PDB file of C-alpha atoms in Angstrom:
ATOM      1  CA  MET A   1       0.000   0.000   0.000  1.00  0.00           C
ATOM      2  CA  GLY A   2       2.827   2.359   0.929  1.00  0.00           C
ATOM      3  CA  LEU A   3       2.431   6.106   0.467  1.00  0.00           C
ATOM      4  CA  SER A   4      -0.628   5.793  -1.777  1.00  0.00           C
ATOM      5  CA  GLY A   5      -2.610   4.062   0.964  1.00  0.00           C
ATOM      6  CA  ARG A   6      -3.025   7.009   3.319  1.00  0.00           C
ATOM      7  CA  PRO A   7      -6.048   6.536   5.600  1.00  0.00           C
ATOM      8  CA  ALA A   8      -8.986   8.815   4.913  1.00  0.00           C
ATOM      9  CA  GLY A   9      -9.438  11.922   6.987  1.00  0.00           C
ATOM     10  CA  HIS A  10     -12.577  10.682   8.717  1.00  0.00           C
ATOM     11  CA  VAL A  11     -10.752   7.471   9.739  1.00  0.00           C
ATOM     12  CA  LEU A  12      -7.977   9.495  11.319  1.00  0.00           C
ATOM     13  CA  GLU A  13     -10.517  11.723  13.029  1.00  0.00           C
ATOM     14  CA  ALA A  14     -12.313   8.669  14.421  1.00  0.00           C
ATOM     15  CA  PHE A  15      -9.114   7.598  16.171  1.00  0.00           C
ATOM     16  CA  GLY A  16      -8.446  11.084  17.488  1.00  0.00           C
ATOM     17  CA  VAL A  17      -5.458  11.634  15.236  1.00  0.00           C
ATOM     18  CA  VAL A  18      -4.415  15.276  15.048  1.00  0.00           C
ATOM     19  CA  GLY A  19      -1.503  16.993  13.368  1.00  0.00           C
ATOM     20  CA  GLU A  20       0.537  16.076  10.326  1.00  0.00           C
ATOM     21  CA  VAL A  21       0.238  12.457   9.272  1.00  0.00           C
ATOM     22  CA  VAL A  22       3.429  10.822   8.014  1.00  0.00           C
ATOM     23  CA  TRP A  23       4.150   7.441   6.465  1.00  0.00           C
ATOM     24  CA  LEU A  24       6.179   5.192   8.751  1.00  0.00           C
ATOM     25  CA  PRO A  25       8.841   2.948   7.194  1.00  0.00           C
ATOM     26  CA  GLY A  26       9.429  -0.574   8.441  1.00  0.00           C
ATOM     27  CA  GLY A  27       7.076  -3.462   8.977  1.00  0.00           C
ATOM     28  CA  GLN A  28       4.952  -3.926   5.860  1.00  0.00           C
ATOM     29  CA  GLY A  29       5.175  -0.282   4.869  1.00  0.00           C
ATOM     30  CA  GLN A  30       1.504   0.360   5.579  1.00  0.00           C
ATOM     31  CA  ALA A  31       1.581   2.311   8.842  1.00  0.00           C
ATOM     32  CA  TRP A  32       0.923   6.012   9.295  1.00  0.00           C
ATOM     33  CA  GLY A  33       1.616   8.111  12.339  1.00  0.00           C
ATOM     34  CA  ALA A  34       0.613  11.410  13.833  1.00  0.00           C
ATOM     35  CA  GLY A  35       1.653  12.505  17.283  1.00  0.00           C
ATOM     36  CA  ARG A  36       1.331   9.548  19.637  1.00  0.00           C
ATOM     37  CA  VAL A  37      -0.925   7.401  17.429  1.00  0.00           C
ATOM     38  CA  VAL A  38      -0.045   4.885  14.720  1.00  0.00           C
ATOM     39  CA  VAL A  39      -2.712   3.781  12.221  1.00  0.00           C
ATOM     40  CA  LYS A  40      -2.376   0.746   9.945  1.00  0.00           C
ATOM     41  CA  PRO A  41      -4.596  -1.539   7.835  1.00  0.00           C
ATOM     42  CA  VAL A  42      -6.268  -4.504   9.469  1.00  0.00           C
ATOM     43  CA  GLY A  43      -5.298  -7.973   8.319  1.00  0.00           C
ATOM     44  CA  ASP A  44      -7.759 -10.469   9.778  1.00  0.00           C
ATOM     45  CA  LEU A  45     -10.618  -8.703  11.565  1.00  0.00           C
ATOM     46  CA  ALA A  46     -11.175 -11.386  14.211  1.00  0.00           C
ATOM     47  CA  GLU A  47      -7.462 -11.525  14.997  1.00  0.00           C
ATOM     48  CA  THR A  48      -7.193  -7.734  15.215  1.00  0.00           C
ATOM     49  CA  VAL A  49     -10.113  -7.454  17.624  1.00  0.00           C
ATOM     50  CA  TRP A  50      -8.837 -10.339  19.764  1.00  0.00           C
ATOM     51  CA  ARG A  51      -5.318  -8.929  19.909  1.00  0.00           C
ATOM     52  CA  ALA A  52      -6.552  -5.460  20.784  1.00  0.00           C
ATOM     53  CA  GLY A  53      -8.647  -6.833  23.619  1.00  0.00           C
ATOM     54  CA  VAL A  54      -5.653  -8.679  25.055  1.00  0.00           C
ATOM     55  CA  LEU A  55      -3.172  -5.827  24.725  1.00  0.00           C
ATOM     56  CA  ASP A  56      -5.609  -3.274  26.113  1.00  0.00           C
ATOM     57  CA  GLY A  57      -5.634  -4.966  29.493  1.00  0.00           C
ATOM     58  CA  LEU A  58      -2.207  -6.578  29.494  1.00  0.00           C
ATOM     59  CA  ALA A  59      -0.189  -6.252  32.673  1.00  0.00           C
ATOM     60  CA  GLY A  60       3.271  -7.685  33.056  1.00  0.00           C
ATOM     61  CA  ALA A  61       6.656  -6.654  34.328  1.00  0.00           C
ATOM     62  CA  GLY A  62       9.688  -6.225  32.132  1.00  0.00           C
ATOM     63  CA  VAL A  63       8.116  -5.408  28.773  1.00  0.00           C
ATOM     64  CA  ARG A  64       6.131  -2.665  27.058  1.00  0.00           C
ATOM     65  CA  VAL A  65       3.495  -3.105  24.347  1.00  0.00           C
ATOM     66  CA  ALA A  66       1.793  -0.850  21.826  1.00  0.00           C
ATOM     67  CA  ARG A  67      -1.595  -0.291  23.472  1.00  0.00           C
ATOM     68  CA  PRO A  68      -4.519  -0.276  21.048  1.00  0.00           C
ATOM     69  CA  VAL A  69      -6.487   2.942  20.592  1.00  0.00           C
ATOM     70  CA  ARG A  70     -10.279   2.836  20.449  1.00  0.00           C
ATOM     71  CA  ALA A  71     -12.210   4.893  17.952  1.00  0.00           C
ATOM     72  CA  THR A  72     -14.701   7.443  19.244  1.00  0.00           C
ATOM     73  CA  SER A  73     -17.370   4.788  18.593  1.00  0.00           C
ATOM     74  CA  GLY A  74     -15.665   2.482  21.061  1.00  0.00           C
ATOM     75  CA  GLU A  75     -14.641   0.045  18.320  1.00  0.00           C
ATOM     76  CA  TRP A  76     -11.126  -1.183  17.616  1.00  0.00           C
ATOM     77  CA  VAL A  77     -11.520  -1.024  13.816  1.00  0.00           C
ATOM     78  CA  VAL A  78     -12.756   1.730  11.512  1.00  0.00           C
ATOM     79  CA  GLU A  79     -13.259   0.882   7.817  1.00  0.00           C
ATOM     80  CA  GLY A  80     -10.414  -1.621   7.803  1.00  0.00           C
ATOM     81  CA  TRP A  81      -7.996   0.440   9.916  1.00  0.00           C
ATOM     82  CA  GLU A  82      -6.719  -0.062  13.466  1.00  0.00           C
ATOM     83  CA  ALA A  83      -4.741   2.267  15.714  1.00  0.00           C
ATOM     84  CA  SER A  84      -2.266   1.929  18.551  1.00  0.00           C
ATOM     85  CA  GLU A  85      -0.157   4.142  20.761  1.00  0.00           C
ATOM     86  CA  PHE A  86       3.262   5.129  19.452  1.00  0.00           C
ATOM     87  CA  VAL A  87       6.033   3.258  21.282  1.00  0.00           C
ATOM     88  CA  GLU A  88       9.442   4.800  21.811  1.00  0.00           C
ATOM     89  CA  GLY A  89      12.476   2.809  20.746  1.00  0.00           C
ATOM     90  CA  ALA A  90      14.303   1.244  17.839  1.00  0.00           C
ATOM     91  CA  ALA A  91      14.721  -2.342  16.719  1.00  0.00           C
ATOM     92  CA  ASP A  92      18.177  -3.921  16.900  1.00  0.00           C
ATOM     93  CA  VAL A  93      18.338  -7.443  15.496  1.00  0.00           C
ATOM     94  CA  ARG A  94      21.915  -7.767  16.747  1.00  0.00           C
ATOM     95  CA  ARG A  95      20.571  -7.969  20.300  1.00  0.00           C
ATOM     96  CA  ALA A  96      19.221 -11.506  20.010  1.00  0.00           C
ATOM     97  CA  ASP A  97      19.665 -12.310  23.697  1.00  0.00           C
ATOM     98  CA  ASP A  98      17.669  -9.240  24.655  1.00  0.00           C
ATOM     99  CA  GLU A  99      14.976 -10.135  22.118  1.00  0.00           C
ATOM    100  CA  VAL A 100      14.709 -13.586  23.708  1.00  0.00           C
ATOM    101  CA  ARG A 101      14.451 -12.047  27.182  1.00  0.00           C
ATOM    102  CA  ALA A 102      11.760  -9.643  26.009  1.00  0.00           C
ATOM    103  CA  GLY A 103       9.873 -12.573  24.506  1.00  0.00           C
ATOM    104  CA  ILE A 104      10.068 -14.481  27.779  1.00  0.00           C
ATOM    105  CA  ALA A 105       8.599 -11.502  29.656  1.00  0.00           C
ATOM    106  CA  PHE A 106       5.875 -11.016  27.055  1.00  0.00           C
ATOM    107  CA  HIS A 107       4.923 -14.686  27.029  1.00  0.00           C
ATOM    108  CA  ALA A 108       4.734 -14.753  30.804  1.00  0.00           C
ATOM    109  CA  ALA A 109       2.257 -11.871  30.599  1.00  0.00           C
ATOM    110  CA  VAL A 110      -0.008 -13.637  28.072  1.00  0.00           C
ATOM    111  CA  ALA A 111       0.278 -17.155  29.481  1.00  0.00           C
ATOM    112  CA  GLY A 112      -3.037 -18.725  30.412  1.00  0.00           C
ATOM    113  CA  LEU A 113      -5.079 -17.272  27.548  1.00  0.00           C
ATOM    114  CA  ASP A 114      -7.291 -19.659  25.608  1.00  0.00           C
ATOM    115  CA  ARG A 115      -6.383 -20.691  22.089  1.00  0.00           C
ATOM    116  CA  PRO A 116      -8.050 -18.188  19.722  1.00  0.00           C
ATOM    117  CA  GLU A 117     -10.393 -19.663  17.133  1.00  0.00           C
ATOM    118  CA  PHE A 118      -9.095 -17.514  14.264  1.00  0.00           C
ATOM    119  CA  LEU A 119      -5.931 -19.627  14.144  1.00  0.00           C
ATOM    120  CA  ASP A 120      -7.944 -22.453  12.590  1.00  0.00           C
ATOM    121  CA  ARG A 121      -8.916 -20.239   9.632  1.00  0.00           C
ATOM    122  CA  ARG A 122      -5.485 -18.889   8.767  1.00  0.00           C
ATOM    123  CA  ASP A 123      -3.865 -20.538   5.759  1.00  0.00           C
ATOM    124  CA  GLY A 124      -1.160 -18.192   4.498  1.00  0.00           C
ATOM    125  CA  ALA A 125       2.479 -19.064   3.813  1.00  0.00           C
ATOM    126  CA  TYR A 126       3.460 -18.480   7.434  1.00  0.00           C
ATOM    127  CA  ASP A 127       0.700 -20.761   8.681  1.00  0.00           C
ATOM    128  CA  VAL A 128       1.618 -23.537   6.256  1.00  0.00           C
ATOM    129  CA  ALA A 129       5.239 -23.266   7.369  1.00  0.00           C
ATOM    130  CA  ASP A 130       4.233 -23.408  11.017  1.00  0.00           C
ATOM    131  CA  ARG A 131       2.194 -26.574  10.487  1.00  0.00           C
ATOM    132  CA  VAL A 132       4.965 -28.213   8.470  1.00  0.00           C
ATOM    133  CA  ALA A 133       7.468 -27.423  11.228  1.00  0.00           C
ATOM    134  CA  TRP A 134       5.255 -29.172  13.773  1.00  0.00           C
ATOM    135  CA  GLY A 135       4.516 -32.194  11.609  1.00  0.00           C
ATOM    136  CA  GLU A 136       0.844 -31.338  11.183  1.00  0.00           C
ATOM    137  CA  VAL A 137       0.925 -31.243   7.368  1.00  0.00           C
ATOM    138  CA  PRO A 138       3.320 -32.922   4.913  1.00  0.00           C
ATOM    139  CA  VAL A 139       6.267 -31.155   3.365  1.00  0.00           C
ATOM    140  CA  ALA A 140       5.854 -29.941  -0.230  1.00  0.00           C
ATOM    141  CA  ALA A 141       9.059 -28.083  -1.050  1.00  0.00           C
ATOM    142  CA  SER A 142      11.165 -27.072  -4.013  1.00  0.00           C
ATOM    143  CA  GLU A 143      14.329 -29.070  -4.708  1.00  0.00           C
ATOM    144  CA  VAL A 144      16.662 -26.605  -2.966  1.00  0.00           C
ATOM    145  CA  ALA A 145      14.406 -26.220   0.043  1.00  0.00           C
ATOM    146  CA  ALA A 146      14.041 -30.008   0.285  1.00  0.00           C
ATOM    147  CA  GLU A 147      17.816 -30.328   0.358  1.00  0.00           C
ATOM    148  CA  LEU A 148      18.044 -27.881   3.255  1.00  0.00           C
ATOM    149  CA  LEU A 149      15.134 -29.474   5.076  1.00  0.00           C
ATOM    150  CA  GLY A 150      16.379 -33.049   4.710  1.00  0.00           C
ATOM    151  CA  PRO A 151      18.843 -33.108   7.632  1.00  0.00           C
ATOM    152  CA  LEU A 152      16.359 -31.260   9.862  1.00  0.00           C
ATOM    153  CA  LEU A 153      13.541 -33.691   9.112  1.00  0.00           C
ATOM    154  CA  GLU A 154      15.857 -36.601   9.883  1.00  0.00           C
ATOM    155  CA  VAL A 155      16.409 -35.342  13.448  1.00  0.00           C
ATOM    156  CA  TRP A 156      12.842 -34.071  13.982  1.00  0.00           C
ATOM    157  CA  ARG A 157      11.277 -35.788  16.987  1.00  0.00           C
ATOM    158  CA  PRO A 158       7.876 -35.471  18.688  1.00  0.00           C
ATOM    159  CA  VAL A 159       7.848 -33.405  21.870  1.00  0.00           C
ATOM    160  CA  GLU A 160       5.394 -33.018  24.721  1.00  0.00           C
ATOM    161  CA  MET A 161       5.285 -29.370  25.705  1.00  0.00           C
ATOM    162  CA  VAL A 162       2.714 -26.836  26.859  1.00  0.00           C
ATOM    163  CA  SER A 163       1.507 -24.495  24.133  1.00  0.00           C
ATOM    164  CA  GLN A 164       0.207 -20.970  24.629  1.00  0.00           C
ATOM    165  CA  VAL A 165      -0.310 -17.849  22.557  1.00  0.00           C
ATOM    166  CA  VAL A 166       3.116 -16.630  21.502  1.00  0.00           C
ATOM    167  CA  HIS A 167       4.736 -14.025  19.275  1.00  0.00           C
ATOM    168  CA  GLY A 168       6.127 -16.017  16.365  1.00  0.00           C
ATOM    169  CA  ASP A 169       8.160 -13.218  14.790  1.00  0.00           C
ATOM    170  CA  LEU A 170      10.085 -11.395  17.505  1.00  0.00           C
ATOM    171  CA  PRO A 171      13.215 -10.520  15.458  1.00  0.00           C
ATOM    172  CA  GLY A 172      12.941  -6.849  14.518  1.00  0.00           C
ATOM    173  CA  ASN A 173       9.723  -6.489  16.502  1.00  0.00           C
ATOM    174  CA  VAL A 174      11.366  -5.689  19.823  1.00  0.00           C
ATOM    175  CA  LEU A 175      12.143  -2.009  20.358  1.00  0.00           C
ATOM    176  CA  PHE A 176      14.840  -0.744  22.688  1.00  0.00           C
ATOM    177  CA  ALA A 177      14.840   2.661  24.342  1.00  0.00           C
ATOM    178  CA  GLU A 178      17.361   3.765  26.931  1.00  0.00           C
ATOM    179  CA  GLY A 179      15.886   3.726  30.408  1.00  0.00           C
ATOM    180  CA  ASP A 180      12.770   1.756  29.437  1.00  0.00           C
ATOM    181  CA  PRO A 181      11.954  -1.956  29.285  1.00  0.00           C
ATOM    182  CA  PRO A 182      11.950  -3.386  25.753  1.00  0.00           C
ATOM    183  CA  ALA A 183       8.730  -3.067  23.777  1.00  0.00           C
ATOM    184  CA  VAL A 184       7.144  -5.929  21.837  1.00  0.00           C
ATOM    185  CA  ILE A 185       5.210  -4.824  18.750  1.00  0.00           C
ATOM    186  CA  ASP A 186       3.438  -6.272  15.689  1.00  0.00           C
ATOM    187  CA  TRP A 187       2.279  -9.410  17.471  1.00  0.00           C
ATOM    188  CA  ALA A 188       2.229 -12.397  15.100  1.00  0.00           C
ATOM    189  CA  VAL A 189      -0.037 -14.746  17.030  1.00  0.00           C
ATOM    190  CA  TYR A 190       0.672 -18.492  17.140  1.00  0.00           C
ATOM    191  CA  TRP A 191      -0.253 -21.326  19.508  1.00  0.00           C
ATOM    192  CA  ARG A 192       3.070 -22.966  20.300  1.00  0.00           C
ATOM    193  CA  PRO A 193       5.497 -23.426  23.196  1.00  0.00           C
ATOM    194  CA  ALA A 194       7.174 -20.194  24.247  1.00  0.00           C
ATOM    195  CA  GLU A 195      10.537 -21.904  23.769  1.00  0.00           C
ATOM    196  CA  TRP A 196       9.838 -22.166  20.038  1.00  0.00           C
ATOM    197  CA  ALA A 197       9.430 -18.385  19.777  1.00  0.00           C
ATOM    198  CA  ALA A 198      12.851 -18.007  21.413  1.00  0.00           C
ATOM    199  CA  ALA A 199      14.309 -20.491  18.934  1.00  0.00           C
ATOM    200  CA  VAL A 200      13.026 -18.416  16.004  1.00  0.00           C
ATOM    201  CA  VAL A 201      14.994 -15.452  17.374  1.00  0.00           C
ATOM    202  CA  VAL A 202      18.167 -17.516  17.669  1.00  0.00           C
ATOM    203  CA  ALA A 203      17.754 -19.132  14.247  1.00  0.00           C
ATOM    204  CA  ASP A 204      17.285 -15.750  12.575  1.00  0.00           C
ATOM    205  CA  ALA A 205      20.265 -14.295  14.415  1.00  0.00           C
ATOM    206  CA  LEU A 206      22.503 -17.151  13.286  1.00  0.00           C
ATOM    207  CA  CYS A 207      21.312 -17.039   9.682  1.00  0.00           C
ATOM    208  CA  TRP A 208      21.024 -13.317   9.050  1.00  0.00           C
ATOM    209  CA  TYR A 209      22.230 -11.068  11.843  1.00  0.00           C
ATOM    210  CA  GLY A 210      25.746 -12.170  12.690  1.00  0.00           C
ATOM    211  CA  GLY A 211      24.818 -14.249  15.722  1.00  0.00           C
ATOM    212  CA  GLU A 212      27.534 -16.435  17.179  1.00  0.00           C
ATOM    213  CA  PRO A 213      27.086 -20.204  17.699  1.00  0.00           C
ATOM    214  CA  ALA A 214      27.378 -19.581  21.446  1.00  0.00           C
ATOM    215  CA  LEU A 215      23.807 -18.259  21.238  1.00  0.00           C
ATOM    216  CA  ILE A 216      22.614 -21.850  21.051  1.00  0.00           C
ATOM    217  CA  GLU A 217      24.455 -22.843  24.205  1.00  0.00           C
ATOM    218  CA  ARG A 218      23.318 -19.771  26.156  1.00  0.00           C
ATOM    219  CA  TRP A 219      19.685 -20.801  25.808  1.00  0.00           C
ATOM    220  CA  ALA A 220      20.196 -24.559  25.974  1.00  0.00           C
ATOM    221  CA  HIS A 221      18.482 -24.669  29.371  1.00  0.00           C
ATOM    222  CA  LEU A 222      15.133 -24.122  27.630  1.00  0.00           C
ATOM    223  CA  SER A 223      12.987 -27.237  27.300  1.00  0.00           C
ATOM    224  CA  SER A 224      13.548 -29.445  24.224  1.00  0.00           C
ATOM    225  CA  TRP A 225      15.840 -26.737  22.885  1.00  0.00           C
ATOM    226  CA  ASP A 226      17.294 -28.842  20.081  1.00  0.00           C
ATOM    227  CA  GLN A 227      13.819 -29.641  18.771  1.00  0.00           C
ATOM    228  CA  MET A 228      12.711 -26.029  19.055  1.00  0.00           C
ATOM    229  CA  LEU A 229      15.673 -24.989  16.910  1.00  0.00           C
ATOM    230  CA  VAL A 230      14.899 -27.716  14.379  1.00  0.00           C
ATOM    231  CA  ARG A 231      11.322 -26.478  14.104  1.00  0.00           C
ATOM    232  CA  ALA A 232      12.368 -22.821  13.923  1.00  0.00           C
ATOM    233  CA  LEU A 233      14.618 -23.510  10.924  1.00  0.00           C
ATOM    234  CA  ILE A 234      12.004 -25.643   9.172  1.00  0.00           C
ATOM    235  CA  TYR A 235       9.512 -22.836   9.723  1.00  0.00           C
ATOM    236  CA  ARG A 236      11.756 -20.156   8.223  1.00  0.00           C
ATOM    237  CA  ILE A 237      12.894 -22.290   5.274  1.00  0.00           C
ATOM    238  CA  VAL A 238       9.343 -23.275   4.346  1.00  0.00           C
ATOM    239  CA  ILE A 239       8.150 -19.663   4.629  1.00  0.00           C
ATOM    240  CA  HIS A 240      10.742 -18.582   2.078  1.00  0.00           C
ATOM    241  CA  ASP A 241       9.898 -21.480  -0.196  1.00  0.00           C
ATOM    242  CA  GLU A 242       6.154 -20.821   0.034  1.00  0.00           C
ATOM    243  CA  LEU A 243       6.568 -17.121  -0.727  1.00  0.00           C
ATOM    244  CA  PHE A 244       9.203 -17.248  -3.481  1.00  0.00           C
ATOM    245  CA  GLY A 245       9.462 -20.827  -4.736  1.00  0.00           C
ATOM    246  CA  ALA A 246      12.506 -22.313  -6.392  1.00  0.00           C
ATOM    247  CA  ALA A 247      13.478 -18.994  -8.021  1.00  0.00           C
ATOM    248  CA  GLY A 248      13.834 -17.395  -4.622  1.00  0.00           C
ATOM    249  CA  TRP A 249      16.694 -19.608  -3.520  1.00  0.00           C
ATOM    250  CA  THR A 250      19.674 -17.446  -4.402  1.00  0.00           C
ATOM    251  CA  PRO A 251      23.171 -18.602  -3.423  1.00  0.00           C
ATOM    252  CA  ASP A 252      23.096 -16.059  -0.587  1.00  0.00           C
ATOM    253  CA  HIS A 253      19.927 -17.567   0.850  1.00  0.00           C
ATOM    254  CA  VAL A 254      21.261 -21.106   0.641  1.00  0.00           C
ATOM    255  CA  ASP A 255      24.577 -20.034   2.169  1.00  0.00           C
ATOM    256  CA  ALA A 256      22.753 -18.330   5.028  1.00  0.00           C
ATOM    257  CA  TYR A 257      20.812 -21.444   6.002  1.00  0.00           C
ATOM    258  CA  ARG A 258      23.133 -24.363   5.267  1.00  0.00           C
ATOM    259  CA  PRO A 259      25.764 -23.797   8.009  1.00  0.00           C
ATOM    260  CA  VAL A 260      23.058 -23.113  10.591  1.00  0.00           C
ATOM    261  CA  VAL A 261      21.249 -26.315   9.626  1.00  0.00           C
ATOM    262  CA  GLU A 262      24.532 -28.173  10.144  1.00  0.00           C
ATOM    263  CA  LEU A 263      25.063 -26.427  13.483  1.00  0.00           C
ATOM    264  CA  VAL A 264      21.591 -27.282  14.773  1.00  0.00           C
ATOM    265  CA  VAL A 265      21.806 -30.895  13.611  1.00  0.00           C
ATOM    266  CA  ALA A 266      25.150 -31.242  15.383  1.00  0.00           C
ATOM    267  CA  PHE A 267      23.675 -29.698  18.528  1.00  0.00           C
ATOM    268  CA  HIS A 268      20.810 -32.185  18.399  1.00  0.00           C
ATOM    269  CA  LYS A 269      23.267 -35.064  18.316  1.00  0.00           C
ATOM    270  CA  THR A 270      25.064 -33.796  21.417  1.00  0.00           C
ATOM    271  CA  ALA A 271      21.779 -33.140  23.214  1.00  0.00           C
ATOM    272  CA  ALA A 272      20.247 -36.529  22.384  1.00  0.00           C
TER     273      ALA A 272
END
């Protein structure tokens, strides 16, 4: 949508937005801000309303969230737009350990919530990848992706863990501001163990953000850590394959994943 998708004036007015409205880079490039309010298009209506209801009353130590803003009508959504409070801070994907810690605090705050029904209706690339990673649907991958997935699928094992609502895409969605707790934004809702969300952070850091192998060992006290890492890599590889297909596997992408796959498989063998 970008710059051409500016929300209409009456939508902004409904959310109490005043002052100059500017396009905000980052995320999906669809957010607009004015003063202390950020407005962006709604994806799934049921998910947006559920998430707003949770975040509106969320209480938990050690993490900030972007509180939703109600329209003057009392609703969370106006003509396909939602609003939230502006949160101070900047993302830093090099701070993987801090992203994991922020995720732990966030997941402690949302633990105990029921599984939302809208998860059953989602069927996008991310949802397919999630289900593949957890062995709920079969793998259907391009040749290059299948080659990367092969060693991971060989060491994939069932696990018995407690699932809850989690943020499945923490990397880049944790903001840091000096003097404040980290802020968790753009909640991608999944129903999985919290340890898996931490593994996604570590997998991304190792593949893309210069993370050191010691990251794996630092969080090895988390339950079934080797299997969480296996699932995190399957999830990310299948996402890329679903979105871009065989043509999307450039040498850089393959080179980013292959050594991390080898690292995680080796870690599994030492943990077994």
